[in-house]
């Protein structure tokens, strides 16, 4: 199969799972097809699926990521001892683990084509990621606590693992508790990473955006917490601060004193 054939196979299979969409016509335009497929991935609950579906999905997603271009963190420029700064799409980064800014349900974003990192990571990892998270939540039998972290395989992403952490939601004035919970996200991810022999980890801008943590304060906490962890534990884990927005890049660049 080529990519168009794979995409149509997956769309038809997912539409069959949704009786209310049984009569939906598949658009002829490739971009519209991609949007529809992503939407169907996003709204799908964690349910069993055939091996044929998984094989086609995996081939499709890996090819889509390859077309976007994969960045190996070893090609990045070191800006501090064991610390990198990279602006780009975290779903295309090849390192041991990336961090997902999750919600307390830990199942990914169900809003079709939403712009959050949770949506992107679950989309390009494939439906196996939601299933893995659902298994964790079924065993846990409660929502994920803010400031903690869980680990899953990364499935179709270029990295090996995804660490899922729930950052604080800022409502109104930023509090000391908000700051401590955000720092806990970084510490929890670093601790969990080392427990799983992870040597390189990419952090997104946890709690900014949808969770309204001020970007500059979030960056200060991220850098300070990572530096303190590395100093206190003598860890040689390599940390990539991944940013997507120009605003965040300039903030991190200033804080890391990059010329």
XYZ file of N, CA, C and O in Angstrom, residues 1-173:
692
model
N 0.834 -1.206 0.000
C 0.000 0.000 0.000
C 0.871 1.259 0.000
O 1.909 1.295 0.656
N 0.404 2.295 -0.701
C 1.034 3.604 -0.570
C 0.319 4.380 0.539
O -0.637 3.872 1.154
N 0.754 5.584 0.808
C 0.187 6.340 1.926
C -1.299 6.642 1.742
O -2.077 6.599 2.699
N -1.702 6.952 0.521
C -3.117 7.230 0.258
C -3.965 5.994 0.526
O -5.036 6.079 1.152
N -3.486 4.844 0.087
C -4.228 3.601 0.310
C -4.297 3.259 1.793
O -5.341 2.825 2.291
N -3.185 3.449 2.495
C -3.185 3.198 3.938
C -4.163 4.126 4.648
O -4.923 3.699 5.527
N -4.124 5.397 4.274
C -4.998 6.386 4.917
C -6.469 6.031 4.717
O -7.269 6.070 5.660
N -6.829 5.650 3.515
C -8.215 5.282 3.224
C -8.620 4.006 3.958
O -9.750 3.890 4.454
N -7.702 3.056 4.055
C -7.969 1.815 4.803
C -8.284 2.141 6.256
O -9.249 1.635 6.837
N -7.457 3.003 6.857
C -7.630 3.342 8.264
C -8.912 4.138 8.497
O -9.649 3.887 9.463
N -9.194 5.084 7.615
C -10.420 5.875 7.756
C -11.643 4.978 7.683
O -12.566 5.071 8.521
N -11.686 4.079 6.700
C -12.840 3.187 6.556
C -13.014 2.300 7.782
O -14.135 2.085 8.255
N -11.901 1.795 8.303
C -11.970 0.927 9.481
C -12.488 1.695 10.692
O -13.316 1.181 11.463
N -12.037 2.915 10.865
C -12.464 3.714 12.014
C -13.911 4.182 11.871
O -14.640 4.266 12.873
N -14.325 4.466 10.661
C -15.722 4.853 10.440
C -16.667 3.689 10.745
O -17.771 3.893 11.255
N -16.232 2.468 10.437
C -17.066 1.296 10.728
C -17.279 1.129 12.233
O -18.288 0.545 12.659
N -16.365 1.627 13.031
C -16.513 1.554 14.483
C -17.523 2.577 15.013
O -17.961 2.478 16.149
N -17.852 3.565 14.176
C -18.734 4.659 14.593
C -20.010 4.628 13.745
O -20.066 5.252 12.679
N -21.047 3.925 14.194
C -22.282 3.796 13.398
C -22.872 5.127 12.952
O -23.410 5.234 11.845
N -22.740 6.165 13.779
C -23.334 7.456 13.413
C -22.622 8.114 12.240
O -23.138 9.059 11.633
N -21.401 7.622 11.916
C -20.664 8.164 10.782
C -20.646 7.200 9.597
O -19.856 7.356 8.666
N -21.507 6.219 9.633
C -21.489 5.150 8.616
C -21.653 5.686 7.195
O -21.087 5.129 6.245
N -22.412 6.759 7.041
C -22.674 7.301 5.700
C -21.720 8.436 5.316
O -21.896 9.067 4.264
N -20.730 8.694 6.138
C -19.801 9.789 5.842
C -18.956 9.473 4.616
O -18.434 8.369 4.471
N -18.837 10.442 3.749
C -18.021 10.298 2.555
C -16.577 10.707 2.854
O -16.336 11.721 3.514
N -15.638 9.926 2.363
C -14.233 10.254 2.547
C -13.853 11.352 1.552
O -14.076 11.201 0.345
N -13.304 12.451 2.010
C -12.935 13.538 1.090
C -11.883 13.091 0.077
O -11.074 12.199 0.354
N -11.873 13.731 -1.071
C -10.902 13.396 -2.113
C -9.560 14.075 -1.846
O -8.504 13.560 -2.220
N -9.597 15.202 -1.163
C -8.398 15.982 -0.889
C -7.556 15.319 0.199
O -8.064 14.924 1.247
N -6.240 15.226 -0.040
C -5.346 14.539 0.904
C -5.313 15.224 2.267
O -5.336 14.558 3.304
N -5.254 16.556 2.292
C -5.214 17.266 3.564
C -6.494 17.058 4.355
O -6.460 16.902 5.586
N -7.618 17.045 3.657
C -8.896 16.809 4.336
C -8.963 15.376 4.865
O -9.510 15.125 5.943
N -8.396 14.443 4.133
C -8.340 13.057 4.595
C -7.494 12.942 5.863
O -7.863 12.244 6.813
N -6.363 13.629 5.869
C -5.490 13.588 7.047
C -6.190 14.175 8.271
O -6.063 13.650 9.388
N -6.922 15.256 8.071
C -7.657 15.881 9.167
C -8.732 14.937 9.693
O -8.919 14.807 10.917
N -9.427 14.275 8.793
C -10.468 13.320 9.190
C -9.865 12.150 9.945
O -10.382 11.744 10.996
N -8.758 11.616 9.432
C -8.120 10.484 10.099
C -7.646 10.869 11.500
O -7.867 10.124 12.461
N -7.030 12.021 11.615
C -6.580 12.467 12.938
C -7.765 12.623 13.885
O -7.697 12.234 15.066
N -8.850 13.181 13.395
C -10.045 13.355 14.218
C -10.574 12.011 14.705
O -10.961 11.869 15.879
N -10.583 11.027 13.828
C -11.070 9.703 14.195
C -10.149 9.030 15.205
O -10.614 8.344 16.125
N -8.854 9.216 15.045
C -7.899 8.728 16.050
C -8.197 9.377 17.404
O -8.216 8.722 18.446
N -8.401 10.697 17.385
C -8.561 11.469 18.614
C -9.800 11.060 19.413
O -9.748 11.017 20.644
N -10.908 10.782 18.749
C -12.155 10.496 19.462
C -12.308 9.022 19.803
O -13.203 8.653 20.558
N -11.401 8.180 19.297
C -11.543 6.742 19.508
C -11.218 6.354 20.943
O -10.172 6.689 21.467
N -12.115 5.605 21.563
C -11.857 5.077 22.892
C -10.867 3.916 22.789
O -10.598 3.398 21.702
N -10.321 3.514 23.922
C -9.375 2.402 23.937
C -10.133 1.087 23.828
O -10.783 0.648 24.778
N -10.085 0.503 22.641
C -10.780 -0.748 22.369
C -9.869 -1.661 21.559
O -8.960 -1.198 20.856
N -10.103 -2.981 21.598
C -9.293 -3.908 20.800
C -9.427 -3.613 19.305
O -10.447 -3.101 18.844
N -8.378 -3.947 18.574
C -8.379 -3.722 17.138
C -7.592 -4.851 16.485
O -6.792 -5.530 17.140
N -7.799 -5.059 15.197
C -7.158 -6.175 14.503
C -5.674 -5.926 14.276
O -5.211 -4.776 14.237
N -4.935 -7.011 14.105
C -3.503 -6.895 13.794
C -3.293 -6.235 12.447
O -2.308 -5.514 12.251
N -4.203 -6.476 11.513
C -4.100 -5.832 10.196
C -4.181 -4.322 10.324
O -3.423 -3.586 9.672
N -5.103 -3.854 11.163
C -5.236 -2.414 11.373
C -3.949 -1.845 11.954
O -3.450 -0.815 11.480
N -3.409 -2.510 12.976
C -2.195 -2.008 13.614
C -1.024 -1.966 12.648
O -0.232 -1.019 12.660
N -0.909 -2.980 11.810
C 0.199 -3.006 10.857
C 0.105 -1.831 9.884
O 1.097 -1.143 9.627
N -1.094 -1.609 9.351
C -1.277 -0.510 8.398
C -1.083 0.833 9.104
O -0.421 1.743 8.582
N -1.653 0.960 10.291
C -1.492 2.212 11.045
C -0.024 2.504 11.320
O 0.446 3.636 11.127
N 0.715 1.488 11.777
C 2.119 1.696 12.116
C 2.920 2.114 10.890
O 3.747 3.031 10.953
N 2.683 1.467 9.776
C 3.386 1.827 8.542
C 3.046 3.257 8.128
O 3.912 4.026 7.705
N 1.779 3.606 8.265
C 1.334 4.946 7.873
C 1.958 6.027 8.755
O 2.532 7.014 8.252
N 1.879 5.850 10.061
C 2.387 6.868 10.978
C 3.901 7.022 10.887
O 4.426 8.141 10.925
N 4.608 5.925 10.768
C 6.061 6.003 10.656
C 6.487 6.702 9.374
O 7.456 7.471 9.357
N 5.745 6.471 8.310
C 6.052 7.150 7.051
C 5.737 8.641 7.148
O 6.501 9.483 6.656
N 4.625 8.992 7.790
C 4.269 10.403 7.951
C 5.335 11.143 8.757
O 5.732 12.259 8.425
N 5.815 10.512 9.819
C 6.852 11.140 10.642
C 8.155 11.273 9.864
O 8.838 12.296 9.944
N 8.498 10.241 9.112
C 9.717 10.297 8.299
C 9.637 11.443 7.288
O 10.639 12.130 7.034
N 8.469 11.670 6.733
C 8.298 12.753 5.765
C 8.446 14.120 6.419
O 8.912 15.076 5.790
N 8.014 14.231 7.680
C 8.183 15.504 8.395
C 9.655 15.763 8.691
O 10.076 16.914 8.796
N 10.413 14.669 8.851
C 11.838 14.782 9.153
C 12.116 14.505 10.614
O 11.523 15.135 11.499
N 12.992 13.562 10.880
C 13.326 13.180 12.244
C 14.631 13.872 12.653
O 15.605 13.881 11.908
N 14.638 14.442 13.850
C 15.816 15.101 14.397
C 16.401 14.245 15.509
O 15.714 13.923 16.483
N 17.666 13.866 15.374
C 18.347 13.117 16.417
C 18.950 14.108 17.412
O 19.656 15.035 17.015
N 18.671 13.917 18.690
C 19.139 14.901 19.664
C 20.671 15.003 19.686
O 21.223 16.038 20.074
N 21.359 13.950 19.242
C 22.824 13.990 19.225
C 23.352 14.978 18.185
O 24.529 15.336 18.217
N 22.494 15.419 17.277
C 22.889 16.420 16.297
C 22.668 17.847 16.802
O 23.022 18.810 16.116
N 22.077 17.992 17.982
C 21.814 19.309 18.540
C 23.067 19.877 19.203
O 23.993 19.143 19.543
N 23.063 21.170 19.409
C 24.198 21.837 20.034
C 24.021 21.883 21.548
O 22.985 22.332 22.043
N 25.008 21.419 22.260
C 24.992 21.447 23.717
C 25.133 22.897 24.186
O 26.047 23.594 23.770
N 24.219 23.349 25.046
C 24.279 24.740 25.504
C 24.781 24.872 26.938
O 25.273 25.926 27.332
N 24.633 23.830 27.717
C 25.151 23.760 29.083
C 25.519 22.307 29.337
O 25.232 21.441 28.535
N 26.110 22.033 30.482
C 26.503 20.670 30.802
C 25.290 19.749 30.792
O 24.451 19.784 31.686
N 25.184 18.940 29.741
C 24.091 17.985 29.632
C 22.748 18.584 29.310
O 21.712 17.936 29.477
N 22.711 19.825 28.824
C 21.450 20.513 28.535
C 21.446 21.050 27.103
O 22.419 21.644 26.649
N 20.323 20.829 26.412
C 20.137 21.293 25.041
C 18.863 22.137 24.968
O 17.946 21.975 25.779
N 18.799 23.003 23.980
C 17.580 23.762 23.674
C 17.246 23.519 22.214
O 18.098 23.706 21.341
N 15.996 23.093 21.954
C 15.603 22.794 20.572
C 14.188 23.276 20.321
O 13.269 22.992 21.097
N 14.020 24.009 19.235
C 12.694 24.460 18.819
C 12.222 23.578 17.674
O 12.843 23.542 16.604
N 11.138 22.854 17.891
C 10.638 21.965 16.859
C 9.501 21.100 17.364
O 9.018 21.244 18.487
N 9.088 20.185 16.515
C 7.977 19.269 16.790
C 8.495 18.081 17.590
O 9.256 17.254 17.075
N 8.089 17.973 18.842
C 8.616 16.947 19.735
C 8.290 15.533 19.248
O 8.997 14.583 19.589
N 7.260 15.392 18.416
C 6.914 14.064 17.895
C 7.885 13.597 16.816
O 7.787 12.462 16.351
N 8.826 14.455 16.439
C 9.834 14.067 15.443
C 11.229 13.968 16.049
O 12.208 13.823 15.330
N 11.318 14.037 17.366
C 12.620 14.038 18.033
C 13.025 12.624 18.438
O 12.276 11.917 19.109
N 14.240 12.246 18.051
C 14.771 10.931 18.399
C 15.675 11.064 19.615
O 16.753 11.634 19.551
N 15.190 10.556 20.748
C 15.952 10.498 21.990
C 15.360 9.348 22.794
O 14.477 8.648 22.295
N 15.826 9.140 23.995
C 15.280 8.016 24.754
C 13.836 8.241 25.155
O 13.010 7.326 25.080
N 13.504 9.446 25.607
C 12.145 9.704 26.086
C 11.746 11.148 25.856
O 12.577 12.053 25.900
N 10.456 11.349 25.613
C 9.892 12.696 25.574
C 8.831 12.792 26.667
O 8.283 11.777 27.107
N 8.570 14.010 27.099
C 7.590 14.235 28.158
C 6.304 14.793 27.558
O 6.332 15.739 26.769
N 5.202 14.190 27.941
C 3.886 14.635 27.504
C 3.201 15.395 28.622
O 3.125 14.919 29.754
N 2.700 16.586 28.320
C 1.905 17.354 29.278
C 0.480 16.811 29.225
O -0.321 17.195 28.375
N 0.182 15.892 30.112
C -1.081 15.159 30.082
C -2.147 15.829 30.940
O -1.875 16.767 31.691
N -3.378 15.318 30.834
C -4.431 15.726 31.761
C -4.618 14.621 32.796
O -4.003 13.554 32.698
N -5.437 14.843 33.781
C -5.538 13.923 34.911
C -6.151 12.571 34.540
O -5.970 11.591 35.262
N -6.858 12.506 33.386
C -7.382 11.217 32.934
C -6.289 10.360 32.294
O -6.438 9.147 32.170
N -5.223 10.996 31.855
C -4.033 10.366 31.277
C -4.317 9.595 29.982
O -3.523 8.768 29.556
N -5.444 9.873 29.339
C -5.838 9.114 28.155
C -5.614 9.865 26.856
O -5.991 9.388 25.790
N -5.018 11.033 26.936
C -4.820 11.814 25.723
C -5.962 12.781 25.502
O -6.974 12.764 26.209
N -5.810 13.614 24.499
C -6.813 14.630 24.163
C -7.852 14.048 23.209
O -7.510 13.515 22.154
N -9.118 14.153 23.579
C -10.207 13.613 22.755
C -10.794 14.665 21.810
O -11.706 14.358 21.051
N -10.301 15.888 21.873
C -10.823 16.958 21.017
C -10.200 16.842 19.627
O -8.977 16.932 19.487
N -11.001 16.629 18.576
C -10.460 16.408 17.232
C -9.504 17.506 16.774
O -9.853 18.680 16.780
N -8.279 17.086 16.435
C -7.270 17.973 15.854
C -6.904 19.150 16.754
O -6.466 20.199 16.258
N -7.053 18.985 18.035
C -6.690 20.057 18.966
C -5.190 20.327 18.875
O -4.398 19.442 18.559
N -4.796 21.551 19.181
C -3.403 21.949 19.010
C -2.489 21.633 20.173
O -1.312 22.000 20.137
N -2.981 20.952 21.207
C -2.137 20.673 22.368
C -1.139 19.552 22.080
O -1.329 18.730 21.187
N -0.084 19.520 22.878
C 0.959 18.518 22.693
C 0.444 17.119 23.003
O 0.876 16.128 22.398
N -0.490 17.007 23.936
C -1.094 15.728 24.294
C -1.764 15.109 23.068
O -1.646 13.907 22.806
N -2.454 15.931 22.306
C -3.123 15.462 21.091
C -2.102 14.993 20.063
O -2.249 13.912 19.474
N -1.066 15.781 19.850
C -0.055 15.440 18.844
C 0.667 14.146 19.196
O 0.859 13.270 18.338
N 1.069 14.003 20.447
C 1.806 12.808 20.851
C 0.951 11.558 20.697
O 1.410 10.546 20.151
N -0.296 11.622 21.149
C -1.168 10.452 21.015
C -1.487 10.147 19.551
O -1.555 8.984 19.155
N -1.653 11.190 18.744
C -1.955 10.973 17.328
C -0.841 10.208 16.629
O -1.079 9.207 15.958
N 0.401 10.670 16.798
C 1.501 10.095 16.028
C 2.161 8.890 16.692
O 2.921 8.168 16.045
N 1.818 8.644 17.951
C 2.252 7.399 18.578
C 1.363 6.246 18.117
O 1.810 5.102 18.019
N 0.097 6.566 17.840
C -0.849 5.533 17.432
C -1.792 5.146 18.557
O -1.599 5.523 19.718
N -2.803 4.360 18.228
C -3.839 4.036 19.208
C -3.312 3.172 20.351
O -3.944 3.078 21.402
N -2.146 2.566 20.167
C -1.561 1.754 21.245
C -1.255 2.600 22.483
O -1.283 2.084 23.604
N -0.951 3.876 22.285
C -0.586 4.719 23.419
C -1.782 4.928 24.343
O -1.652 4.834 25.571
N -2.946 5.210 23.785
C -4.138 5.376 24.628
C -4.458 4.063 25.345
O -4.865 4.083 26.515
N -4.259 2.955 24.681
C -4.510 1.648 25.310
C -3.566 1.419 26.485
O -3.969 0.928 27.544
N -2.295 1.791 26.300
C -1.313 1.624 27.379
C -1.668 2.517 28.564
O -1.567 2.098 29.725
N -2.083 3.747 28.280
C -2.475 4.662 29.352
C -3.747 4.179 30.045
O -3.884 4.304 31.275
N -4.668 3.619 29.271
C -5.906 3.095 29.854
C -5.607 1.943 30.808
O -6.247 1.812 31.856
N -4.640 1.108 30.470
C -4.233 0.013 31.362
C -3.699 0.557 32.690
O -4.015 0.035 33.764
N -2.891 1.605 32.596
C -2.346 2.234 33.806
C -3.477 2.759 34.687
O -3.517 2.534 35.903
N -4.414 3.462 34.066
C -5.501 4.072 34.826
C -6.455 3.034 35.399
O -7.008 3.220 36.492
N -6.642 1.941 34.683
C -7.508 0.868 35.184
C -6.915 0.263 36.457
O -7.634 -0.008 37.428
N -5.604 0.067 36.457
C -4.941 -0.490 37.632
C -4.883 0.527 38.769
O -4.996 0.185 39.943
N -4.720 1.797 38.419
C -4.596 2.852 39.422
C -5.931 3.165 40.088
O -5.978 3.538 41.265
N -7.005 3.119 39.305
C -8.377 3.310 39.787
C -8.625 4.703 40.367
O -9.459 4.891 41.234
N -7.886 5.655 39.896
C -8.097 7.057 40.268
C -7.382 7.935 39.258
O -6.509 7.470 38.529
N -7.754 9.193 39.225
C -7.100 10.116 38.306
C -5.645 10.336 38.710
O -5.267 10.150 39.872
N -4.838 10.701 37.745
C -3.413 10.940 38.010
C -3.232 12.224 38.821
O -3.862 13.252 38.549
N -2.357 12.156 39.799
C -2.103 13.321 40.640
C -1.201 14.329 39.918
O -0.292 13.952 39.191
N -1.463 15.591 40.159
C -0.605 16.646 39.619
C 0.806 16.521 40.203
O 0.978 16.280 41.398
N 1.793 16.661 39.332
C 3.183 16.633 39.782
C 3.828 15.267 39.748
O 5.026 15.142 40.010
N 3.066 14.227 39.412
C 3.610 12.874 39.335
C 3.893 12.508 37.877
O 3.636 13.300 36.966
N 4.386 11.314 37.618
C 4.701 10.908 36.246
C 4.501 9.412 36.064
O 4.680 8.629 36.993
N 4.116 9.033 34.859
C 3.977 7.636 34.469
C 4.756 7.433 33.166
O 4.993 8.380 32.415
N 5.123 6.194 32.882
C 5.910 5.906 31.685
C 5.219 4.859 30.823
O 4.604 3.915 31.341
N 5.272 5.050 29.514
C 4.795 4.058 28.538
C 5.821 3.958 27.419
O 6.708 4.805 27.288
N 5.666 2.946 26.605
C 6.419 2.895 25.359
C 5.949 4.025 24.456
O 4.868 4.589 24.654
N 6.739 4.353 23.440
C 6.395 5.450 22.532
C 5.764 4.953 21.240
O 5.317 5.753 20.418
N 5.765 3.653 21.031
C 5.140 3.017 19.870
C 5.665 3.586 18.553
O 6.802 3.333 18.208
N 4.926 4.409 17.824
C 5.367 4.836 16.492
C 6.153 6.146 16.471
O 6.496 6.637 15.395
N 6.449 6.688 17.629
C 7.281 7.893 17.687
C 8.754 7.510 17.553
O 9.136 6.375 17.851
N 9.617 8.444 17.158
C 11.051 8.127 17.014
C 11.747 7.861 18.347
O 12.795 7.222 18.378
N 11.194 8.377 19.448
C 11.768 8.122 20.768
C 11.359 6.726 21.239
O 10.568 6.050 20.590
N 11.907 6.297 22.389
C 11.610 4.965 22.905
C 10.461 4.976 23.913
O 9.682 4.021 23.977
N 10.393 6.045 24.711
C 9.400 6.113 25.778
C 8.715 7.472 25.799
O 9.256 8.465 25.319
N 7.520 7.478 26.400
C 6.823 8.730 26.699
C 6.582 8.766 28.201
O 6.085 7.800 28.784
N 6.979 9.879 28.829
C 6.676 10.105 30.233
C 5.514 11.081 30.306
O 5.570 12.163 29.703
N 4.476 10.690 31.002
C 3.258 11.486 31.083
C 3.189 12.158 32.453
O 3.250 11.477 33.479
N 3.061 13.475 32.470
C 2.974 14.192 33.737
C 1.860 15.228 33.666
O 1.628 15.831 32.609
N 1.158 15.404 34.772
C 0.051 16.358 34.843
C 0.530 17.600 35.570
O 0.838 17.551 36.763
N 0.610 18.693 34.849
C 1.042 19.944 35.449
C -0.097 20.680 36.130
O -1.273 20.364 35.920
N 0.230 21.673 36.947
C -0.805 22.458 37.632
C -1.569 23.362 36.670
O -1.001 23.873 35.696
N -2.841 23.522 36.936
C -3.675 24.456 36.183
C -3.738 25.754 36.980
O -4.179 25.754 38.132
N -3.274 26.824 36.387
C -3.235 28.115 37.088
C -4.572 28.824 36.891
O -5.003 29.066 35.763
N -5.200 29.141 38.004
C -6.485 29.842 37.968
C -6.324 31.159 38.704
O -6.310 31.202 39.927
N -6.158 32.221 37.936
C -5.944 33.524 38.560
C -4.481 33.738 38.895
O -3.589 33.480 38.084
N -4.214 34.151 40.121
C -2.856 34.479 40.547
C -2.006 33.223 40.712
O -2.462 32.212 41.237
